[in-house]
Short mmCIF file of C-alpha atoms in Angstrom, two decimals:
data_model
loop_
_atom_site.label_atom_id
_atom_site.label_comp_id
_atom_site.label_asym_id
_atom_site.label_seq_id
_atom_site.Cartn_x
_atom_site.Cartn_y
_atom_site.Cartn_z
CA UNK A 9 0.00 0.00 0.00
CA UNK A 10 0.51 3.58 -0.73
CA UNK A 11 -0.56 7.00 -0.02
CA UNK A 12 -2.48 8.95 -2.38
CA UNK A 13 -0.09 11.91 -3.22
CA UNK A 14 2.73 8.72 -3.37
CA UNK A 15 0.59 6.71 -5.84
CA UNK A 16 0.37 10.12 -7.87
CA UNK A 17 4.02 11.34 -8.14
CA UNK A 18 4.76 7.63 -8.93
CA UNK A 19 2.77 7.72 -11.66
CA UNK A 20 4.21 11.39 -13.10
CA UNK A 21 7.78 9.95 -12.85
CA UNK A 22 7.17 7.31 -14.24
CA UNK A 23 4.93 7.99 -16.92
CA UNK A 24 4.80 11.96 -17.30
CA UNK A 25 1.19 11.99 -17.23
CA UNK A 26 -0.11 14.25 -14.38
CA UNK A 27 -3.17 12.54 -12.45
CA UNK A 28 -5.28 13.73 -9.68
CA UNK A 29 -7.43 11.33 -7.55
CA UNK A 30 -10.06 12.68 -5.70
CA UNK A 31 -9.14 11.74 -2.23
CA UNK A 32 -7.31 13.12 0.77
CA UNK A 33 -3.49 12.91 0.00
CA UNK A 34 -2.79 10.51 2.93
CA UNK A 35 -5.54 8.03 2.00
CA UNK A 36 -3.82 4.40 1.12
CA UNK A 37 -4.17 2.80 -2.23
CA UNK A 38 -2.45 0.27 -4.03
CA UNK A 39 1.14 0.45 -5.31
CA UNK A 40 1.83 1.49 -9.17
CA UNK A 41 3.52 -1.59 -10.05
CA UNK A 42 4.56 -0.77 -13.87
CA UNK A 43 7.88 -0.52 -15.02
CA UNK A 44 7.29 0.69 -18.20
CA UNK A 45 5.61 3.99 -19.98
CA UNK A 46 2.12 3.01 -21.68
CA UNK A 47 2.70 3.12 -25.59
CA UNK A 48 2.05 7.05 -27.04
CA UNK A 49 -1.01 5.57 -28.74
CA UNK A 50 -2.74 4.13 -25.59
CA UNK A 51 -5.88 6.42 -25.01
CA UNK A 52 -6.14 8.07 -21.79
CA UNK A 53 -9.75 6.41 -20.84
CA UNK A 54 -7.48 2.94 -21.44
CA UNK A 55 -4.45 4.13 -19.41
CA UNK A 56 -6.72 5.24 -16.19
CA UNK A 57 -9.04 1.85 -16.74
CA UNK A 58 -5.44 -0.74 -17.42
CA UNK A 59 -3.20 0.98 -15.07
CA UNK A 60 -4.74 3.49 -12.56
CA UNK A 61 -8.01 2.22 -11.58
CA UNK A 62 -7.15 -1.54 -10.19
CA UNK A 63 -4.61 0.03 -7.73
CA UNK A 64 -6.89 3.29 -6.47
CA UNK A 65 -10.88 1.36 -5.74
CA UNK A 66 -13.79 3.42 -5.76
CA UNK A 67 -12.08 7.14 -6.23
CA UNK A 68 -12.45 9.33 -8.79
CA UNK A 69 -9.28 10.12 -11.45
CA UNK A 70 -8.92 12.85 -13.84
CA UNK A 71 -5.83 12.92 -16.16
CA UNK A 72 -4.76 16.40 -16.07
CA UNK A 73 -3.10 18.07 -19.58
CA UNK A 74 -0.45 20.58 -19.45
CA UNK A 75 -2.74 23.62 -19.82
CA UNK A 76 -4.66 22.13 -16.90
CA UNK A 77 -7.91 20.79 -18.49
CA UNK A 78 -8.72 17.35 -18.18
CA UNK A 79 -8.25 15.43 -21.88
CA UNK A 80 -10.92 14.05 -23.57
CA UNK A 81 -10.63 9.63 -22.96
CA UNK A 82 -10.01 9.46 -26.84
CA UNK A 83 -6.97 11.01 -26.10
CA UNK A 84 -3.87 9.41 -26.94
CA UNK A 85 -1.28 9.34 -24.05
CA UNK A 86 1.73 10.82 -26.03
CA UNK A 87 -0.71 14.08 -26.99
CA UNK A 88 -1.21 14.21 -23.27
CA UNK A 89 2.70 13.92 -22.49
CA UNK A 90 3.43 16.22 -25.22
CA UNK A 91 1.29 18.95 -23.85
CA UNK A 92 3.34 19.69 -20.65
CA UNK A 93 6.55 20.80 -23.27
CA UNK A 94 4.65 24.10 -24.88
#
């Protein structure tokens, strides 16, 4: 087990995708157990359902962009990733 802000910076460094779950930061979930970046052309509804959601329950997740909107889940990941550069 994790925290909440843990589970979240895990995710950013490992993936440079910014997520927010909607819980206090000191709530426990489950550890982010991937090793490797999801592929560029993974959309962002299938990144939050494959890797996110098994190890966080019943909270909510938003995928946040770099201009601070939430993407749309057609999304690809790499459009996501590329948005925090500009």
């Amino acid at each position: 087990m994790t925290t909440v802000g843990k589970f979240e910076n895990r995710v950013w460094e490992l993936e440079r995708i910014r997520i927010v779950i909607r819980a206090d930061c000191r709530e426990e979930v489950g550890q982010y157990g991937f090793r490797y970046k999801a592929t560029r052309k993974t959309t962002v509804a299938k990144f939050v359902e494959d890797r996110i959601m098994g190890s966080v329950g019943e909270f909510s997740v938003d995928v946040i962009d770099g201009s601070g909107c939430i993407p749309d889940g057609n999304a690809p990941v790499g459009t996501v990733r590329d948005s925090y550069r500009k």
